[in-house]
Coordinates of N, CA and C in Angstrom, one line a residue:
M1 N 44.7 -44.1 -3.5 CA 45.2 -42.7 -4.5 C 44.5 -42.9 -6.2
K2 N 44.4 -44.1 -6.6 CA 43.9 -44.5 -8.1 C 42.5 -43.7 -7.8
S3 N 41.8 -44.2 -7.5 CA 40.4 -44.0 -7.2 C 40.1 -42.5 -7.2
K4 N 40.7 -41.8 -6.5 CA 40.5 -40.0 -6.6 C 40.8 -39.6 -7.7
L5 N 42.3 -40.4 -8.4 CA 42.8 -39.6 -9.4 C 41.3 -39.8 -10.7
F6 N 41.2 -41.1 -10.7 CA 40.4 -41.4 -11.4 C 38.9 -40.7 -11.6
L7 N 38.7 -40.6 -10.5 CA 37.2 -39.5 -10.2 C 37.8 -37.9 -10.8
L8 N 39.1 -37.7 -10.5 CA 39.0 -36.1 -10.6 C 39.1 -35.9 -12.1
L9 N 39.8 -37.5 -12.8 CA 40.0 -37.0 -14.6 C 38.5 -37.5 -14.9
T10 N 37.9 -38.2 -14.6 CA 36.3 -38.3 -15.0 C 35.8 -37.1 -14.9
L11 N 35.7 -36.2 -13.7 CA 35.0 -35.2 -13.3 C 35.3 -34.0 -14.3
I12 N 36.7 -33.9 -15.0 CA 37.3 -32.9 -15.5 C 36.7 -33.0 -17.0
L13 N 36.5 -34.3 -17.7 CA 36.5 -34.7 -18.6 C 34.8 -34.4 -18.9
F14 N 33.8 -34.9 -17.9 CA 33.1 -34.7 -18.0 C 32.2 -33.4 -18.1
T15 N 32.8 -32.4 -17.3 CA 32.5 -30.7 -17.3 C 33.1 -29.8 -18.5
S16 N 34.1 -30.7 -18.9 CA 34.8 -30.0 -20.1 C 33.9 -30.3 -21.5
C17 N 33.3 -31.4 -21.5 CA 32.3 -31.5 -22.8 C 31.3 -30.6 -22.8
F18 N 31.0 -30.1 -21.7 CA 29.6 -29.3 -21.7 C 29.6 -27.8 -21.4
Q19 N 30.6 -27.5 -21.9 CA 31.4 -25.8 -22.0 C 30.4 -25.4 -23.0
E20 N 30.1 -23.7 -22.5 CA 29.7 -22.9 -23.5 C 30.8 -22.0 -24.0
W21 N 31.1 -21.6 -24.9 CA 31.7 -20.5 -25.7 C 31.2 -19.7 -26.3
K22 N 31.7 -18.2 -26.0 CA 31.1 -17.0 -27.1 C 31.9 -17.2 -28.1
I23 N 30.7 -17.2 -29.5 CA 31.5 -17.0 -30.6 C 31.8 -15.8 -31.2
G24 N 31.4 -15.3 -30.9 CA 31.6 -13.6 -31.1 C 30.5 -12.3 -30.8
Q25 N 30.5 -11.3 -31.5 CA 29.9 -10.3 -31.2 C 29.3 -9.8 -32.4
I26 N 28.3 -9.4 -33.0 CA 27.5 -8.5 -33.8 C 27.5 -7.3 -33.7
K27 N 27.5 -6.4 -34.2 CA 26.8 -5.0 -33.7 C 25.5 -4.9 -34.9
V28 N 24.3 -4.4 -34.1 CA 23.1 -4.3 -34.7 C 23.0 -2.7 -35.6
S29 N 22.8 -3.6 -37.0 CA 23.3 -2.2 -38.0 C 21.7 -1.7 -37.6
G30 N 22.6 0.0 -37.9 CA 20.6 0.8 -37.5 C 20.7 1.4 -36.3
I31 N 21.1 0.7 -35.2 CA 20.9 1.2 -34.1 C 22.6 1.3 -33.1
E32 N 22.7 2.6 -32.8 CA 24.2 2.7 -31.9 C 24.2 2.1 -31.0
K33 N 25.1 1.7 -30.6 CA 25.7 0.6 -29.3 C 24.9 -0.6 -28.8
T34 N 24.7 -1.3 -30.1 CA 23.8 -2.0 -29.4 C 24.0 -3.2 -30.5
F35 N 24.5 -4.3 -29.6 CA 25.2 -5.7 -30.2 C 24.3 -6.8 -29.9
V36 N 24.1 -7.9 -30.4 CA 24.2 -9.3 -30.2 C 25.5 -10.2 -29.8
N37 N 25.5 -10.7 -29.0 CA 26.1 -12.2 -28.5 C 25.8 -13.3 -29.2
I38 N 26.6 -14.6 -29.7 CA 26.0 -15.5 -29.8 C 26.8 -16.4 -29.4
Y39 N 26.3 -17.3 -29.1 CA 26.8 -18.6 -28.2 C 26.9 -20.1 -28.7
Q40 N 27.5 -20.7 -28.4 CA 27.3 -22.4 -28.5 C 27.6 -23.2 -27.7
K41 N 26.9 -24.3 -27.6 CA 27.2 -25.2 -26.1 C 28.0 -26.7 -26.6
D42 N 28.6 -26.9 -26.3 CA 29.2 -28.4 -26.2 C 28.2 -29.4 -25.6
E43 N 27.6 -30.5 -26.4 CA 27.1 -31.7 -25.2 C 27.5 -32.9 -26.1
F44 N 27.2 -33.7 -25.5 CA 27.1 -35.3 -26.0 C 25.7 -35.1 -26.6
D45 N 25.6 -34.4 -27.7 CA 24.5 -34.6 -28.7 C 24.7 -34.5 -30.0
F46 N 23.9 -35.0 -31.1 CA 23.7 -34.5 -32.6 C 23.4 -33.3 -32.4
V47 N 22.8 -32.7 -32.0 CA 22.6 -31.1 -31.8 C 23.1 -30.4 -30.8
T48 N 23.6 -29.6 -31.1 CA 24.5 -28.4 -30.1 C 23.4 -27.0 -30.2
P49 N 23.2 -26.7 -29.1 CA 22.6 -25.2 -28.8 C 23.1 -24.1 -29.3
L50 N 22.4 -23.4 -29.9 CA 22.8 -22.2 -30.0 C 22.0 -20.8 -29.3
Y51 N 22.8 -19.9 -28.5 CA 22.4 -19.2 -27.8 C 22.3 -17.7 -28.1
Y52 N 21.6 -16.8 -27.6 CA 21.8 -15.3 -28.3 C 21.6 -14.1 -27.2
E53 N 22.1 -13.1 -26.9 CA 21.8 -12.0 -26.1 C 22.3 -11.0 -26.7
I54 N 21.3 -9.7 -26.0 CA 21.4 -8.3 -26.5 C 22.0 -7.3 -25.5
L55 N 22.9 -6.9 -25.9 CA 23.4 -5.8 -24.7 C 24.0 -4.5 -25.7
D56 N 24.5 -3.4 -24.8 CA 24.8 -2.4 -25.5 C 26.2 -2.1 -25.0
S57 N 26.7 -1.0 -25.3 CA 28.0 -1.0 -25.7 C 29.1 -0.8 -24.4
N58 N 28.4 -0.8 -22.9 CA 28.7 -0.8 -21.8 C 28.8 -2.1 -21.1
E59 N 28.3 -3.2 -22.1 CA 28.0 -4.7 -22.0 C 26.8 -5.1 -20.7
N60 N 25.8 -4.3 -20.9 CA 24.5 -4.1 -19.7 C 23.7 -4.8 -20.6
L61 N 23.3 -5.9 -20.1 CA 22.3 -6.7 -21.0 C 20.7 -6.1 -21.0
I62 N 20.5 -6.2 -22.6 CA 19.2 -5.4 -22.7 C 18.2 -6.7 -22.6
L63 N 19.0 -7.8 -23.2 CA 17.5 -8.9 -23.0 C 19.0 -10.2 -22.7
E64 N 18.6 -11.3 -21.7 CA 19.5 -11.9 -21.0 C 19.5 -13.0 -22.2
K65 N 20.5 -14.2 -21.9 CA 21.1 -15.0 -23.0 C 19.8 -16.0 -23.1
H66 N 19.4 -16.3 -24.1 CA 18.1 -17.5 -24.3 C 18.5 -18.0 -25.6
H67 N 17.9 -19.7 -25.6 CA 18.1 -20.3 -26.4 C 17.7 -19.8 -28.0
L68 N 18.3 -19.8 -29.1 CA 18.3 -19.6 -30.6 C 17.6 -20.8 -31.3
I69 N 18.5 -21.7 -31.3 CA 18.1 -22.8 -32.5 C 19.4 -23.8 -32.0
G70 N 19.0 -25.3 -32.4 CA 20.2 -26.0 -32.4 C 20.5 -26.6 -33.9
T71 N 21.8 -26.9 -33.5 CA 22.7 -27.1 -34.9 C 23.6 -28.3 -34.9
E72 N 23.5 -28.8 -36.0 CA 24.4 -29.9 -36.1 C 26.1 -29.2 -36.4
D73 N 26.2 -28.1 -36.8 CA 27.5 -27.4 -36.9 C 27.9 -27.0 -36.1
H74 N 29.3 -26.9 -36.2 CA 30.2 -26.4 -34.9 C 30.7 -25.1 -35.6
I75 N 29.7 -24.2 -35.2 CA 30.1 -22.6 -35.3 C 31.2 -22.2 -35.0
T76 N 32.1 -21.6 -35.8 CA 33.5 -21.0 -35.3 C 33.3 -19.5 -35.8
D77 N 32.7 -18.9 -36.6 CA 32.7 -17.5 -36.8 C 31.2 -16.9 -37.2
L78 N 30.8 -15.8 -36.9 CA 30.0 -15.3 -37.3 C 29.3 -14.5 -38.7
E79 N 30.3 -15.2 -39.6 CA 30.0 -14.8 -41.1 C 28.4 -14.9 -41.6
N80 N 27.5 -15.8 -41.1 CA 26.7 -16.2 -41.7 C 25.1 -15.3 -40.7
F81 N 25.7 -14.6 -39.8 CA 24.7 -14.2 -38.8 C 24.7 -12.5 -39.4
K82 N 23.3 -12.0 -39.4 CA 23.4 -10.5 -39.4 C 22.6 -10.2 -38.3
A83 N 22.5 -9.0 -37.7 CA 21.6 -8.1 -36.7 C 21.4 -6.9 -37.2
K84 N 20.3 -6.9 -37.9 CA 19.8 -5.6 -38.1 C 18.5 -4.9 -37.8
S85 N 18.1 -3.9 -37.9 CA 17.0 -3.1 -37.0 C 15.8 -2.4 -38.3
Y86 N 14.9 -2.2 -37.4 CA 14.0 -1.4 -38.0 C 13.6 -0.5 -37.4
D87 N 13.2 0.8 -36.7 CA 13.2 1.5 -36.0 C 13.8 1.3 -34.7
S88 N 13.0 0.7 -33.8 CA 13.5 0.2 -32.4 C 13.5 -1.4 -32.6
I89 N 13.5 -2.0 -33.7 CA 12.5 -3.3 -33.5 C 14.3 -3.9 -34.2
V90 N 14.8 -5.0 -33.1 CA 16.1 -5.4 -33.9 C 15.8 -6.9 -34.0
Y91 N 16.7 -7.8 -35.1 CA 16.4 -8.9 -35.5 C 17.5 -9.4 -36.0
L92 N 17.6 -10.9 -35.9 CA 18.7 -11.9 -36.3 C 18.3 -12.6 -37.7
T93 N 19.2 -12.6 -38.2 CA 19.1 -13.8 -39.4 C 20.6 -14.5 -39.2
W94 N 20.4 -15.9 -39.9 CA 21.2 -16.9 -39.9 C 21.4 -17.3 -41.3
G95 N 22.4 -17.3 -42.4 CA 22.3 -18.0 -43.4 C 21.8 -17.0 -44.6
N96 N 20.5 -17.2 -44.7 CA 19.4 -16.5 -45.4 C 19.1 -15.1 -44.9
E97 N 19.6 -13.9 -45.4 CA 19.4 -12.7 -44.8 C 17.8 -12.4 -44.9
N98 N 17.0 -13.1 -45.2 CA 15.3 -12.8 -45.3 C 14.8 -13.8 -44.3
E99 N 15.5 -14.5 -43.6 CA 14.9 -15.6 -42.5 C 15.1 -15.2 -41.5
I100 N 14.3 -14.7 -40.6 CA 14.4 -14.3 -38.9 C 14.4 -15.1 -37.9
Y101 N 15.7 -15.0 -37.1 CA 15.4 -16.3 -36.1 C 15.2 -16.1 -34.7
A102 N 15.5 -14.6 -34.5 CA 15.2 -14.1 -33.2 C 14.8 -12.4 -33.4
V103 N 13.7 -11.9 -32.9 CA 13.6 -10.6 -32.9 C 13.1 -9.8 -31.7
Y104 N 13.5 -8.7 -31.7 CA 13.1 -7.8 -30.2 C 12.8 -6.1 -30.3
D105 N 11.9 -6.0 -29.9 CA 11.6 -4.7 -29.8 C 12.3 -3.7 -28.6
L106 N 13.3 -3.0 -28.7 CA 13.8 -2.2 -27.8 C 12.7 -1.3 -27.2
K107 N 11.6 -1.0 -27.6 CA 10.7 -0.3 -26.6 C 9.8 -0.5 -25.8
S108 N 9.3 -1.7 -26.3 CA 8.0 -2.6 -25.8 C 8.5 -3.8 -25.0
G109 N 9.7 -4.3 -25.2 CA 10.2 -5.6 -24.9 C 9.4 -6.6 -25.0
K110 N 9.0 -6.4 -26.4 CA 8.6 -7.7 -27.0 C 9.3 -8.5 -27.6
G111 N 9.3 -10.0 -28.0 CA 10.2 -10.7 -28.6 C 10.1 -12.1 -29.4
Y112 N 10.9 -12.5 -30.0 CA 10.7 -14.4 -30.1 C 12.0 -14.6 -30.1
P113 N 12.5 -16.0 -30.0 CA 11.9 -16.5 -29.0 C 12.3 -15.8 -27.7
K114 N 12.5 -14.4 -27.3 CA 12.4 -14.2 -25.8 C 12.0 -12.8 -25.6
S115 N 11.3 -12.3 -24.6 CA 10.9 -11.1 -24.4 C 11.1 -11.4 -22.9
K116 N 11.2 -9.4 -22.9 CA 11.0 -9.2 -21.2 C 9.6 -9.1 -20.6
L117 N 8.4 -9.4 -21.4 CA 7.0 -9.8 -20.9 C 6.7 -11.0 -20.4
N118 N 6.3 -11.2 -19.3 CA 6.1 -12.7 -18.7 C 4.7 -12.9 -19.1
G119 N 4.9 -13.1 -20.6 CA 4.1 -14.0 -21.2 C 4.2 -15.6 -21.5
T120 N 2.7 -16.0 -22.2 CA 3.1 -17.7 -22.6 C 3.9 -17.6 -23.8
W121 N 4.2 -19.0 -24.0 CA 5.3 -19.2 -25.0 C 4.1 -18.8 -26.4
K122 N 2.7 -18.9 -26.1 CA 2.3 -19.0 -27.5 C 2.2 -17.2 -27.7
S123 N 1.7 -16.2 -26.4 CA 1.9 -14.7 -26.6 C 3.0 -14.4 -27.2
E124 N 4.3 -14.8 -26.7 CA 5.7 -14.8 -27.4 C 5.5 -14.7 -28.7
L125 N 5.4 -16.2 -29.3 CA 5.1 -16.6 -30.6 C 4.3 -15.4 -31.4
E126 N 3.1 -15.0 -30.8 CA 2.0 -14.0 -31.6 C 3.0 -13.0 -31.8
N127 N 3.8 -12.4 -30.6 CA 4.5 -11.1 -30.6 C 5.5 -10.8 -31.5
G128 N 6.2 -12.1 -31.7 CA 7.1 -12.6 -32.6 C 6.8 -12.6 -33.9
T129 N 5.7 -12.1 -34.3 CA 5.1 -12.8 -35.7 C 4.8 -11.3 -35.8
E130 N 4.3 -10.3 -35.3 CA 3.4 -9.2 -35.1 C 5.1 -8.2 -35.2
L131 N 6.1 -8.6 -34.4 CA 6.8 -7.8 -34.9 C 7.8 -8.0 -36.7
V132 N 7.5 -9.4 -36.9 CA 8.4 -9.7 -38.3 C 7.1 -8.8 -39.1
N133 N 6.0 -9.0 -39.1 CA 5.2 -8.1 -39.7 C 5.7 -6.9 -39.9
E134 N 5.8 -6.1 -38.9 CA 5.8 -4.8 -38.9 C 7.2 -4.4 -39.6
I135 N 8.4 -5.0 -39.8 CA 9.2 -4.8 -40.3 C 9.5 -5.7 -42.1
R136 N 8.2 -6.2 -42.2 CA 8.2 -6.7 -43.6 C 7.7 -5.7 -44.4
K137 N 7.4 -4.2 -43.9 CA 7.0 -3.1 -44.4 C 8.3 -2.4 -45.0
I138 N 9.5 -2.9 -44.7 CA 10.7 -2.4 -45.3 C 11.3 -3.5 -46.4
N139 N 10.9 -4.4 -46.4 CA 11.7 -5.6 -46.7 C 10.2 -6.7 -46.8
P140 N 9.6 -7.1 -47.7 CA 8.3 -7.7 -48.1 C 8.8 -8.9 -48.3
N141 N 10.4 -9.6 -48.4 CA 10.5 -11.1 -48.4 C 10.9 -11.3 -46.8
L142 N 11.2 -10.5 -46.2 CA 11.4 -11.4 -44.6 C 10.4 -12.2 -44.4
I143 N 11.1 -13.5 -43.7 CA 10.3 -14.2 -43.2 C 10.3 -15.0 -41.9
A144 N 9.8 -15.4 -40.9 CA 9.9 -15.8 -39.4 C 10.4 -17.0 -39.9
N145 N 11.3 -17.7 -38.9 CA 11.8 -19.1 -39.4 C 10.7 -19.6 -38.6
W146 N 10.2 -19.4 -37.4 CA 9.2 -19.9 -36.7 C 7.7 -20.3 -37.5
N147 N 7.7 -19.6 -38.7 CA 6.7 -19.8 -39.4 C 6.5 -20.3 -40.9
K148 N 7.8 -20.8 -40.9 CA 7.7 -21.6 -42.5 C 7.1 -22.9 -42.7

């Protein structure tokens, strides 16, 4: 009996340490009915991953959940995140509003770090840089986090 109880408690403790939670949802500025959800995952690690997904107002996924970046911080709110747009391009900043962490074109499906195209990591990186260069037309101060 003690061994079953110990096993059950170990299993509960182990699974509870790897939970993912939704930090919140951000409305994309400039595009109606489009939102970005941000998640963080607990792990036995120094750095924990942040994930993002893009969806419409009916909770239909536009872009499935994907790794955004790792952080040492435990994020409790979305105060430092901004989701903005230019034409059909959605981009996500964190902290510095000129530093883009994720970009996605609703029309073409191109994006970085995730796209709907079946490309290689290199082609997605190139597509992301191309999209950032496009939105730099409205704000030349914007930079891609992955090209710093």
